[in-house]
Coordinates of C-alpha atoms and ligand atoms in Angstrom, one line a residue:
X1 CA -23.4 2.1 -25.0
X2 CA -21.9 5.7 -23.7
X3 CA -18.6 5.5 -22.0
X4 CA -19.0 6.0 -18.0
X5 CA -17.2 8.4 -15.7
X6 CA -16.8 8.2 -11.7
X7 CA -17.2 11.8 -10.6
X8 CA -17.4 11.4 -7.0
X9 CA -16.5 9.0 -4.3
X10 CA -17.1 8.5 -0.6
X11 CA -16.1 6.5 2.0
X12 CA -16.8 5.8 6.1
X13 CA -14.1 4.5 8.2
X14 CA -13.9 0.7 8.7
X15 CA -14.0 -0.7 11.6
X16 CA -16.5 -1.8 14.9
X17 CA -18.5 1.2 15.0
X18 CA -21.1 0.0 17.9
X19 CA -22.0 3.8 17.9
X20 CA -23.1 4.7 14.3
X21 CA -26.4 2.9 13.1
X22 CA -26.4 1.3 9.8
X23 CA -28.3 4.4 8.2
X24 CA -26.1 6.8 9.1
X25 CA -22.8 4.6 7.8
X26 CA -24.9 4.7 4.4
X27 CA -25.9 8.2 4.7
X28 CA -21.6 9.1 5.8
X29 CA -20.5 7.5 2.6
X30 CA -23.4 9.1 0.4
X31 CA -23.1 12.8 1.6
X32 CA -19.3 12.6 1.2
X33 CA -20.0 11.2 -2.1
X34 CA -21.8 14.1 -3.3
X35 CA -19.5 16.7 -1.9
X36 CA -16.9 15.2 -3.6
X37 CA -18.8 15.5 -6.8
X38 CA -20.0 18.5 -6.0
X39 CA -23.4 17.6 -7.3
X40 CA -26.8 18.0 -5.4
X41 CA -29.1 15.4 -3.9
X42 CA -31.5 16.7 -6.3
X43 CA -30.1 15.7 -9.6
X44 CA -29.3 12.2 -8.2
X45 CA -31.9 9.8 -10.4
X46 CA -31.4 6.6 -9.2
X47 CA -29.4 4.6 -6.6
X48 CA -27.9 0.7 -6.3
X49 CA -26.8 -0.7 -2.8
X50 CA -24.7 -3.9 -2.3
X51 CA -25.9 -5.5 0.5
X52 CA -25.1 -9.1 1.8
X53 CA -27.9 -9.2 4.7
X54 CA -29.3 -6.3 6.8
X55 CA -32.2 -8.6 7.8
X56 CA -29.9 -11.0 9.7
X57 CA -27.1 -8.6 10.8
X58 CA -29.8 -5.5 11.8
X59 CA -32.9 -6.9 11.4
X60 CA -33.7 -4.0 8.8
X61 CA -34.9 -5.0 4.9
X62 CA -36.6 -3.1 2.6
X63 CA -33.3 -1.4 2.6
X64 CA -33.3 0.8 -0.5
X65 CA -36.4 3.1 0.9
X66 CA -35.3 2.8 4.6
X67 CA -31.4 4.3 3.7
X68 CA -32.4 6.9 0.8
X69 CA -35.2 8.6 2.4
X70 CA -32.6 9.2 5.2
X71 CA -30.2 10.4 3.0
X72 CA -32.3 12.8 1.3
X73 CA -33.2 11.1 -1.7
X74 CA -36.6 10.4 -1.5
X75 CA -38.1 9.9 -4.9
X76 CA -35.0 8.3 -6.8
X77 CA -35.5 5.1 -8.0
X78 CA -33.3 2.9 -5.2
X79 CA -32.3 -0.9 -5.6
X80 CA -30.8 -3.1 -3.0
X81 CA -28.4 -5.5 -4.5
X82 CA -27.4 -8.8 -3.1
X83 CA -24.9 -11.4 -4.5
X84 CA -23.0 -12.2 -1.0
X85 CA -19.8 -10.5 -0.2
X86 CA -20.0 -9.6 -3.9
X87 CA -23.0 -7.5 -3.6
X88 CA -21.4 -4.5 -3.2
X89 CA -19.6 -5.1 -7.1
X90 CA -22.3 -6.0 -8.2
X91 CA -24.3 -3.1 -7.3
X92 CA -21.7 -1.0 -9.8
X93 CA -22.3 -3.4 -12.2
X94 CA -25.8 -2.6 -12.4
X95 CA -25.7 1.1 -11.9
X96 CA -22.5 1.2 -14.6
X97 CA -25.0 -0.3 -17.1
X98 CA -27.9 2.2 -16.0
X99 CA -25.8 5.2 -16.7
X100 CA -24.4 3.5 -20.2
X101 CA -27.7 2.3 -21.3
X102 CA -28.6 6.1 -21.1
X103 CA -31.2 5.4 -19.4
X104 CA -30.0 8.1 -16.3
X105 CA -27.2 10.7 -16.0
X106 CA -26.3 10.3 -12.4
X107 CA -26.1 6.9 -10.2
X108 CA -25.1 6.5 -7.6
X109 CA -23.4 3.2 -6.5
X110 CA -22.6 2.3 -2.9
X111 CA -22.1 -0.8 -0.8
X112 CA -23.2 -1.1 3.4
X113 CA -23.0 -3.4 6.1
X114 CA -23.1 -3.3 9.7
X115 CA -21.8 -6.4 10.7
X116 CA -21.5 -6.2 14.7
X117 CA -24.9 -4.8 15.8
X118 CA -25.2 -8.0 18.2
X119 CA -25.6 -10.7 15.6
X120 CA -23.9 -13.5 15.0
X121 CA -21.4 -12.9 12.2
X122 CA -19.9 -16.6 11.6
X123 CA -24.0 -18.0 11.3
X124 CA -25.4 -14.6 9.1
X125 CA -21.9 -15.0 6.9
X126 CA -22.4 -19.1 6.5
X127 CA -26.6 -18.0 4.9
X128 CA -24.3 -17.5 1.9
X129 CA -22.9 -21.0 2.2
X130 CA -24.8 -24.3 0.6
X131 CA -26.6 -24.8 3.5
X132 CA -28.0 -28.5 2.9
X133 CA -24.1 -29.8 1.7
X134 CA -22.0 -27.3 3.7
X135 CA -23.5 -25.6 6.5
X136 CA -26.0 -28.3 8.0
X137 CA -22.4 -30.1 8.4
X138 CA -20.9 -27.7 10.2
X139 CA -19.0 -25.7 7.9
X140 CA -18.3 -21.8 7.8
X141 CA -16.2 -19.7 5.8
X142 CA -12.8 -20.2 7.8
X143 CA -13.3 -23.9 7.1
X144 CA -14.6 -23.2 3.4
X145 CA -11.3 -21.7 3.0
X146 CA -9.3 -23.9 4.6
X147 CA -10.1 -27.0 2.8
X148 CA -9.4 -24.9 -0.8
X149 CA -5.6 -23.6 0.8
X150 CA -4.9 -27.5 1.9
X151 CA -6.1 -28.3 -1.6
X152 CA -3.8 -25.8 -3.2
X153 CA -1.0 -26.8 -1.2
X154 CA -1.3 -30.6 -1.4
X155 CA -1.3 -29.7 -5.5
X156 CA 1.1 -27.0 -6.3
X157 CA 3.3 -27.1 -3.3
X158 CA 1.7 -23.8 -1.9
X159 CA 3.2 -23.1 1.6
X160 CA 2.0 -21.2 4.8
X161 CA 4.9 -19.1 4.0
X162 CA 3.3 -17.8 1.6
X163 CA 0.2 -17.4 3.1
X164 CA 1.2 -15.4 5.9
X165 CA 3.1 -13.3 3.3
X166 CA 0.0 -11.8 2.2
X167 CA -0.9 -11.3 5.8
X168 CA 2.3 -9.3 6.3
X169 CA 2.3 -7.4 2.4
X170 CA -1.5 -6.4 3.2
X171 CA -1.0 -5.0 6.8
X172 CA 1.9 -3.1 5.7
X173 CA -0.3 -1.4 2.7
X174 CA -2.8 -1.0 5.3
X175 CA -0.7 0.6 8.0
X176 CA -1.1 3.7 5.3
X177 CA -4.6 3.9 4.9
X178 CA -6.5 5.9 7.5
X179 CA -9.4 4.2 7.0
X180 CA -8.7 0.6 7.7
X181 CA -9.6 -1.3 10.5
X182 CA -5.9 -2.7 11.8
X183 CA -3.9 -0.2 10.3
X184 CA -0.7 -2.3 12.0
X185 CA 2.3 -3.6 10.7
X186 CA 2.8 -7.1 11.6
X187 CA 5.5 -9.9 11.0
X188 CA 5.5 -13.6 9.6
X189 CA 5.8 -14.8 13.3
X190 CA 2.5 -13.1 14.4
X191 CA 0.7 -15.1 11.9
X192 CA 2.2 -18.4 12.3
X193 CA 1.7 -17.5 16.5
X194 CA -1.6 -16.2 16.0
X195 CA -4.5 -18.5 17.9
X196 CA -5.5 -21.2 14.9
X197 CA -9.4 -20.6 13.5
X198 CA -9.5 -23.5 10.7
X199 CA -5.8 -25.8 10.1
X200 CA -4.2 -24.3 8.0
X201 CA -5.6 -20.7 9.0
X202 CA -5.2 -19.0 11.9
X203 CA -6.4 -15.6 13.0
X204 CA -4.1 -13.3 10.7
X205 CA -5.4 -15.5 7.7
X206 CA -8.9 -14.0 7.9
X207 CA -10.3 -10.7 7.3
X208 CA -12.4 -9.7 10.5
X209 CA -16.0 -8.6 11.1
X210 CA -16.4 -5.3 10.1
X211 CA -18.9 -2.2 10.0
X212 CA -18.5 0.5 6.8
X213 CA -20.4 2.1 3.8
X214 CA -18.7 3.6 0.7
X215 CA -20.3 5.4 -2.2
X216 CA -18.9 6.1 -6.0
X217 CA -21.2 8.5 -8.1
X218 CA -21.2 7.2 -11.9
X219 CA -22.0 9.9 -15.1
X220 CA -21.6 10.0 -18.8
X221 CA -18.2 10.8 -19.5
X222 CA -19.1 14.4 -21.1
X223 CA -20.7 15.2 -17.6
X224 CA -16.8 14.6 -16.2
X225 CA -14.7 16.0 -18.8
X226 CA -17.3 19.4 -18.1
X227 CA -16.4 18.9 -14.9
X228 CA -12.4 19.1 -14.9
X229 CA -12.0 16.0 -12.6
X230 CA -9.6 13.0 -13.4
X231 CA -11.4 11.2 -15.9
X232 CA -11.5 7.9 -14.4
X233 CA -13.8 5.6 -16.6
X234 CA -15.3 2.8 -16.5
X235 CA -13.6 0.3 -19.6
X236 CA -14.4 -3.2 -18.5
X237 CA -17.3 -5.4 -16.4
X238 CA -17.6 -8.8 -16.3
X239 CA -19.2 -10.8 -14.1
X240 CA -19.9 -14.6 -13.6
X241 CA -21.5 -17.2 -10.9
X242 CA -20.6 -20.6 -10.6
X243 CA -21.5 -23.6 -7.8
X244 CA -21.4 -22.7 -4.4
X245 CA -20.7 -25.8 -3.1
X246 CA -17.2 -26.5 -3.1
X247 CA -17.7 -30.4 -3.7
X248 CA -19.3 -29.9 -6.9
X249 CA -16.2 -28.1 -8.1
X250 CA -14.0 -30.1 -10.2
X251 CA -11.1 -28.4 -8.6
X252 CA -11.5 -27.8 -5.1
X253 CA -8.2 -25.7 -5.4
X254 CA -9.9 -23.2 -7.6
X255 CA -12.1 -20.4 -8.1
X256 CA -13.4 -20.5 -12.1
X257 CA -15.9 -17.8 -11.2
X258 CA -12.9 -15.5 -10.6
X259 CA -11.7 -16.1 -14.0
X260 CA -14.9 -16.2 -16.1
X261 CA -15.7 -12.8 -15.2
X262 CA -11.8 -11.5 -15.2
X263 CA -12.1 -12.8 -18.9
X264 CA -15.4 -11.0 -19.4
X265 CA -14.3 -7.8 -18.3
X266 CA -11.1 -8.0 -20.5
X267 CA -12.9 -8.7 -23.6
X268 CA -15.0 -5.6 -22.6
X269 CA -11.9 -3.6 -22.3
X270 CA -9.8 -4.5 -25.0
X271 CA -7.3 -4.9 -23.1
X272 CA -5.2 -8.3 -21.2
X273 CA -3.9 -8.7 -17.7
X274 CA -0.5 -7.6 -19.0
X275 CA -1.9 -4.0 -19.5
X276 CA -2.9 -3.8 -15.6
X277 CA -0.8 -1.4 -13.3
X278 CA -2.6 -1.7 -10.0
X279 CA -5.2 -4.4 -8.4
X280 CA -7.3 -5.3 -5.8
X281 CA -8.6 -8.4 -5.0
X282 CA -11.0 -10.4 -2.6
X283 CA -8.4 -11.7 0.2
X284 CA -11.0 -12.6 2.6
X285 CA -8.5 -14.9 3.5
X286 CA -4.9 -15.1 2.1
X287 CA -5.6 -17.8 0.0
X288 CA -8.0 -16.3 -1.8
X289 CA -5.3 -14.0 -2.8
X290 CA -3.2 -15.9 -4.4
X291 CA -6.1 -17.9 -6.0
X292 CA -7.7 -14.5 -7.3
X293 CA -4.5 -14.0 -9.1
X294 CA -3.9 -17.0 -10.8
X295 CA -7.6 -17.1 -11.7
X296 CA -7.3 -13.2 -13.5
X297 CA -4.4 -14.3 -15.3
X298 CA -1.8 -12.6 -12.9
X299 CA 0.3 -16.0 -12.5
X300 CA -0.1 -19.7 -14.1
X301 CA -1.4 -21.9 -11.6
X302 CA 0.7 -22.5 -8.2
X303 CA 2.9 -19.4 -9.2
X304 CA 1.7 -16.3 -7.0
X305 CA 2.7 -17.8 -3.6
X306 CA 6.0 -17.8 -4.9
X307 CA 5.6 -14.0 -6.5
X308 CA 4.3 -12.9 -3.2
X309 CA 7.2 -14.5 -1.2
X310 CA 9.7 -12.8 -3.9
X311 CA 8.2 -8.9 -3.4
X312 CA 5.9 -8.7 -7.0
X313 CA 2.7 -7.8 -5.0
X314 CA 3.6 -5.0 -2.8
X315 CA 3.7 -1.6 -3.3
X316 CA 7.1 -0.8 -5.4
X317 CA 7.0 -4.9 -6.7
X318 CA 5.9 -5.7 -10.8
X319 CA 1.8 -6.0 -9.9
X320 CA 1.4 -4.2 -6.7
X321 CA -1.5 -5.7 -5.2
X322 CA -4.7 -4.3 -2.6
X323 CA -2.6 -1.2 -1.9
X324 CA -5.6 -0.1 0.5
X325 CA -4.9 -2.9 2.7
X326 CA -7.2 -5.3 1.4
X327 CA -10.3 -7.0 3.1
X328 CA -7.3 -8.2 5.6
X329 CA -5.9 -5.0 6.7
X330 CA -8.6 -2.2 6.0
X331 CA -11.8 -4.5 6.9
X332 CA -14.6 -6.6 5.1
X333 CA -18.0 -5.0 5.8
X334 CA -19.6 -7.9 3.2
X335 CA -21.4 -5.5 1.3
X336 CA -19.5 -2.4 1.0
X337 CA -16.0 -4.6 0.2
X338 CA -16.7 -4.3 -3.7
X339 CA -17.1 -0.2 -3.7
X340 CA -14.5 -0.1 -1.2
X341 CA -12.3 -1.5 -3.4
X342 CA -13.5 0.5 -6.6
X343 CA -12.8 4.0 -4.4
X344 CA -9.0 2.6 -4.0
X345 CA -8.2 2.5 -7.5
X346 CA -10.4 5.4 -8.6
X347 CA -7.9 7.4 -6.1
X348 CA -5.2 5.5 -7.2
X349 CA -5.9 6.4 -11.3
X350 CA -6.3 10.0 -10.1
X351 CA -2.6 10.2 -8.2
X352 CA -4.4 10.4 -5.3
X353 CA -3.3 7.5 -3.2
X354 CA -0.6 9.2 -0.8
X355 CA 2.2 7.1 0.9
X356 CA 0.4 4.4 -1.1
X357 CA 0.5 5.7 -4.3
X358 CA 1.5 3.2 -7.5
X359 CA 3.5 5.8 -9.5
X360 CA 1.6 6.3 -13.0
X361 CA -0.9 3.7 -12.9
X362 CA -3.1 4.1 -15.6
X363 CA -5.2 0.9 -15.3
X364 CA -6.8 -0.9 -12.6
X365 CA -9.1 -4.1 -11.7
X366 CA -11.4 -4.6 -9.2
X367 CA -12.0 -7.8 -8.2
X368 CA -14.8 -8.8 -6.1
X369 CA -16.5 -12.5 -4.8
X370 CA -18.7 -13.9 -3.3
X371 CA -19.1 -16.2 -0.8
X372 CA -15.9 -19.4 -1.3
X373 CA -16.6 -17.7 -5.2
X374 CA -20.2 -18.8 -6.0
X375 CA -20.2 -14.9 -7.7
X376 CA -18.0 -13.0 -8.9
X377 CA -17.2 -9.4 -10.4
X378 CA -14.9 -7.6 -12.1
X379 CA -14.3 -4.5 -13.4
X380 CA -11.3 -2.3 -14.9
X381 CA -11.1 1.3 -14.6
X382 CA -8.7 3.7 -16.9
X383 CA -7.6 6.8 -16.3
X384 CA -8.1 9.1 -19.5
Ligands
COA401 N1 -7.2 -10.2 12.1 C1 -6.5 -9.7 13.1 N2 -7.0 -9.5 14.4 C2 -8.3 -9.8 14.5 C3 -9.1 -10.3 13.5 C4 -8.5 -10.5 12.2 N3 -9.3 -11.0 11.2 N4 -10.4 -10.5 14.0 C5 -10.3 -10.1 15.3 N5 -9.1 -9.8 15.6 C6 -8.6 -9.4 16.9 C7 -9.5 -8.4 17.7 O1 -9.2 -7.1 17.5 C8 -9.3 -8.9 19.1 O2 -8.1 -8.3 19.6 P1 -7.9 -7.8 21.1 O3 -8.2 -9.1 21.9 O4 -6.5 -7.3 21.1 O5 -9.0 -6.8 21.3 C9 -9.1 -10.4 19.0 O6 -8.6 -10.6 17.7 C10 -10.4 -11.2 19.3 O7 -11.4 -10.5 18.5 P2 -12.8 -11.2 18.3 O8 -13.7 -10.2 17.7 O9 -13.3 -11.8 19.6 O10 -12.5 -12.3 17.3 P3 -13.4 -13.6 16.9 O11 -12.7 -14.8 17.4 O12 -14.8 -13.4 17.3 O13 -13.3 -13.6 15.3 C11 -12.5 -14.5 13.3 C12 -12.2 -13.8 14.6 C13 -11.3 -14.7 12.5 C14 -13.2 -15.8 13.6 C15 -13.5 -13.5 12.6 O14 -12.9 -12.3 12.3 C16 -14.0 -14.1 11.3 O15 -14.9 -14.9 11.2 N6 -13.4 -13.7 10.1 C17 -13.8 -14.2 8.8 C18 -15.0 -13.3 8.3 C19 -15.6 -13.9 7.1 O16 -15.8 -15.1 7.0 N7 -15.9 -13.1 6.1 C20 -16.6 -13.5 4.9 C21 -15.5 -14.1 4.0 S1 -16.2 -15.1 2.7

């Protein structure tokens, strides 16, 4: 396998964005892409595009021909890639192992999903449910998640403290990142005030319903180094699916997907969670934090509440963690969450971060799911 660069990344704003069609959030994120790597449509060979579900949210498939023929890249070979909120990871999964196989030289990787276009979100998001045991009962997401935080609590003692201090630690990285979609600091009181969407959870606990594209383009790593960017490369993927049904979990407190692939992706990279310097993972709602965590290895079980409470998450703590905001803070456009994420540490590992800046991170993990974490992927990026 040849070892894989990112030489380019791109990224919309997040947000509601009633006024830009879902082709021209794809074709924002691509173009800017490109200019970044200062590289022409024309040498572009192929193209992967997370996903979750442009037939529900726009009425639009056939996705990969619709959005590259308006981008300009007719004639690539273009793949849309679905895997739930995960799609968008798992669409640099695939395009990763394109470019490593040596099968293509440049690849792009991107993620898209316009979420308010008049559908609606809570149904299109619960598709990705188990629809015969979950959904035909009445449960969504919110209520997905809130059964796994009341299981967490009733078995390590987890409190809504602690929940709403990933609320609080992801709006304040967020309040720094242009692009997010409620940049705004917020307190411990304007969660625990904020109207209730599924006991324990209330409004600050979820991430909203968002609109946004982002693009990363992926090269063998001589291409880079010819280049003179930050060589940002790709060391680890791992990736993993379990049950979607929470009942036929054996711990309804947990998420073993997350872990599988973490552990995956570390045996790729030759490297453990203690080697880590910066992180993001998939807090579509705050428990899912501090479950992501203790499934990578972060913290032992029951343990990252506490860490979050004490200050080891945020920026200038031991392991700061979603330093763009997170899905909470800069958005959760399904599809687009798991390149979104990937651009955050790529400008991270190239000191490029800003006000939010982890001061000589070398190594970072992605960390993107699926659904209540029927999928997951993960990746770990070093900067050479
Ligand atoms: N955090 C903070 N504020 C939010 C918010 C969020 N997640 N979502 C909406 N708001 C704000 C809006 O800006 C609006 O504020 P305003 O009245 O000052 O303008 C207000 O809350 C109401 O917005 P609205 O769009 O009507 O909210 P809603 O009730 O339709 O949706 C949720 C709120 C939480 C139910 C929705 O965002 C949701 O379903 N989130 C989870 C998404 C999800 O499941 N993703 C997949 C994960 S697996």
């Amino acid at each position: 396998m040849r070892e894989v660069a990112i030489i380019g990344v791109g990224m919309t704003d997040f947000g509601e964005l009633w006024q830009t069609p879902l082709r021209d959030l794809y074709a924002e994120a691509v173009v800017s892409c490109l200019k970044d790597a200062e590289i022409e449509r024309d040498q572009i060979q192929s193209a992967w595009m997370g996903c979750m579900s442009s037939g529900l949210f726009n009425h639009q498939e056939h996705l990969a021909s619709i959005l590259s023929d308006y981008a300009g890249l007719r004639g690539i070979a273009a793949t849309r890639v679905e895997s739930a909120c995960a799609s968008g990871g798992a669409a640099f999964r695939a395009a990763y192992l394109e470019v490593a196989s040596g099968a293509s030289d440049f690849v792009i990787a991107s993620g898209v999903e316009k979420m308010n276009d008049g559908a609606d979100a809570t149904f299109c998001l619960a598709t990705a449910a188990d629809q015969e045991y979950e959904v035909y009962h009445g449960v969504t997401f919110p209520g997905l998640y809130a059964m796994i935080a009341t299981a967490h609590m009733h078995k390590h003692g987890t409190t809504y403290d602690m929940l709403c201090q990933v609320a609080v630690k992801n709006h304040k990285h967020g309040a720094m990142n242009p692009k997010a979609q409620f940049p705004m600091e917020i307190t411990t009181d304007t969660v625990k005030n904020a109207v209730r969407v599924a006991e324990p959870l209330g409004l600050f606990d979820c991430s909203p319903v968002t609109d946004g594209a982002a693009a990363v383009l992926l090269a063998p790593v001589e291409v880079a180094k010819a280049l003179g960017k930050p060589l940002v490369t790709i060391k680890g993927s791992g990736q993993a699916v379990d049950s979607i049904a929470l009942h036929d979990r054996p711990d309804p407190s947990r998420i073993p997907s997350v872990g599988m692939a973490a552990r995956k992706a570390f045996e790729h990279a030759g490297v453990t969670v203690r080697d880590i310097d910066v992180c993001e993972v998939h807090d579509c709602f705050t428990i899912a934090e501090l479950c992501c965590l203790e499934e990578i290895g972060f913290y032992e079980a029951g343990q990252a509440g506490g860490a979050t409470l004490a200050g080891e998450t945020a920026l200038g703590g031991k392991m700061p963690v979603n330093t763009s905001g997170g899905l909470k803070s800069k958005g959760h456009p399904v599809g687009a969450t798991g390149i979104g994420q990937i651009v955050e540490i790529y400008e991270q590992l190239s000191g490029l971060s800003g006000d939010r800046q982890v001061s000589g991170a070398r190594l970072g993990l992605a960390q993107n799911m699926g659904g209540s974490g029927g999928s997951s992927v993960v990746h770990i990026l070093e900067v050479k």
